[in-house]
């Protein structure tokens, strides 16, 4: 063994496990040196931060930002303090929190069904027959029944369908055959069963059965037979009795008057006129005046419409009966509906202008009036009318009102009809397959007088249409009829009386409140009866 002197003058033994061993002692020394350096670095950083804070505080104290504002008023030091106060106040106001409305939960949507549910769970006055819940929990006192009891009465709503019979509708609702026939006969004695509109709803109450297999008897039945009539069938004792209940109806016409403005249609709708009445007004006035040129924005329109109101609240809007354009408080054009046919006449009793000519068939013109090569004869000859393309059997219409002065076979024309009109004019219709009028018969504009065919000199089904003035053939395309009816005698007197009565109607009078019929005022009912529980029968 030998010894070696270390760098510090110490002696260590080689091969011994002394602390000088580099594998252990060296590592231990290195591990102990690192925490010391970290502690020194942290202490140095803390000392530096403390020094900075002290320096900054010293400088701020020398600035004297918050002097006593009660002394040295008006000095520079005092003004600097005021500036500091104003700045800090501005910052505080800018950072002041705002206040907004607190949002509540959205309101619950309450419809009739939810309202009835709430009503059934309320505590309500006993005078209204209040209930306190839908169901009650079963207790030990509840005993099961052998069979469910049948309701003592059953409320139904039956609807009269298109083409349905009144008795068949009742039988579908569960009414016995005998009672259905009996009730239909009773109702038929009060009104015509065919006049009851499809879609009419009938309220039916069926009573308790006499036997398990027997049909339920009718206890009550009611429906709106007409706008002014309610029919009720009630059981009185062992018999059914019909009780007609007339409904008070106000027939004051609805009169609307306002400025035309930018659009007559929009102005009339804004004033409350029904759409159908406005369209009729435009069609009626449009036959007499040019809507774009002869009516200005400053003019007024005046219309009267058939209007009926029932005491039960229903309203029925009818046709337009009066149309006028007012300029400078004076009527420029007045038209009123009069007569069984419902035609409009002006204030002098002259009918509205109508185009007399209508297309005799709904087809295109294939050959016009003039010289042409005949398709059968093969040489040029005068074509004295218009040829319309149409299928075999297509209806042929009279071009305007007149009297048939020929109906039958007429050589190359085949089956031929000739009609004499006013103004020394006549029209002819040739090559018919069948004639639908007789000689001497009065015909109206648009009436069917025959059917398209190919009789006579014809290469195929079509209509040959001619026109005559004083017996001479003319080009049908050169004539445009205008028909105007003229009232006279007692009709003219009645027309003027009706016009005067309409002029007395006040605008908006039909919209005033109508007193309710006392017979229709409902008596207080039990709260539980307010819930609609009728079953619909289809």
PDB file of C-alpha atoms in Angstrom, residues 160-161 164-170 180-198 200 223 225 231:
ATOM      1  CA  UNK A 160    -124.181  16.855 -43.714  1.00  0.00           C
ATOM      2  CA  UNK A 161    -121.989  15.798 -46.661  1.00  0.00           C
ATOM      3  CA  UNK A 164    -126.013  13.097 -48.526  1.00  0.00           C
ATOM      4  CA  UNK A 165    -129.499  12.587 -47.145  1.00  0.00           C
ATOM      5  CA  UNK A 166    -130.561  14.054 -43.817  1.00  0.00           C
ATOM      6  CA  UNK A 167    -131.832  10.695 -42.541  1.00  0.00           C
ATOM      7  CA  UNK A 168    -128.653   8.886 -43.672  1.00  0.00           C
ATOM      8  CA  UNK A 169    -126.553  11.413 -41.788  1.00  0.00           C
ATOM      9  CA  UNK A 170    -128.587  10.776 -38.622  1.00  0.00           C
ATOM     10  CA  UNK A 180    -134.095   9.219 -38.368  1.00  0.00           C
ATOM     11  CA  UNK A 181    -137.021   9.023 -40.800  1.00  0.00           C
ATOM     12  CA  UNK A 182    -139.315  10.780 -38.291  1.00  0.00           C
ATOM     13  CA  UNK A 183    -136.880  13.660 -37.666  1.00  0.00           C
ATOM     14  CA  UNK A 184    -136.157  14.061 -41.404  1.00  0.00           C
ATOM     15  CA  UNK A 185    -139.887  14.340 -42.030  1.00  0.00           C
ATOM     16  CA  UNK A 186    -140.312  16.931 -39.283  1.00  0.00           C
ATOM     17  CA  UNK A 187    -137.415  19.016 -40.601  1.00  0.00           C
ATOM     18  CA  UNK A 188    -138.667  18.652 -44.161  1.00  0.00           C
ATOM     19  CA  UNK A 189    -141.997  20.122 -43.103  1.00  0.00           C
ATOM     20  CA  UNK A 190    -140.246  23.314 -41.956  1.00  0.00           C
ATOM     21  CA  UNK A 191    -137.627  23.733 -44.726  1.00  0.00           C
ATOM     22  CA  UNK A 192    -136.773  22.032 -47.987  1.00  0.00           C
ATOM     23  CA  UNK A 193    -134.207  19.348 -47.167  1.00  0.00           C
ATOM     24  CA  UNK A 194    -132.430  20.007 -50.469  1.00  0.00           C
ATOM     25  CA  UNK A 195    -131.928  23.640 -49.463  1.00  0.00           C
ATOM     26  CA  UNK A 196    -129.801  22.694 -46.442  1.00  0.00           C
ATOM     27  CA  UNK A 197    -126.221  23.512 -47.415  1.00  0.00           C
ATOM     28  CA  UNK A 198    -123.623  20.711 -47.443  1.00  0.00           C
ATOM     29  CA  UNK A 200    -124.071  22.038 -42.104  1.00  0.00           C
ATOM     30  CA  UNK A 223    -128.802  22.975 -36.418  1.00  0.00           C
ATOM     31  CA  UNK A 225    -131.289  25.436 -41.278  1.00  0.00           C
ATOM     32  CA  UNK A 231    -134.336  24.311 -35.937  1.00  0.00           C
TER      33      UNK A 231
END
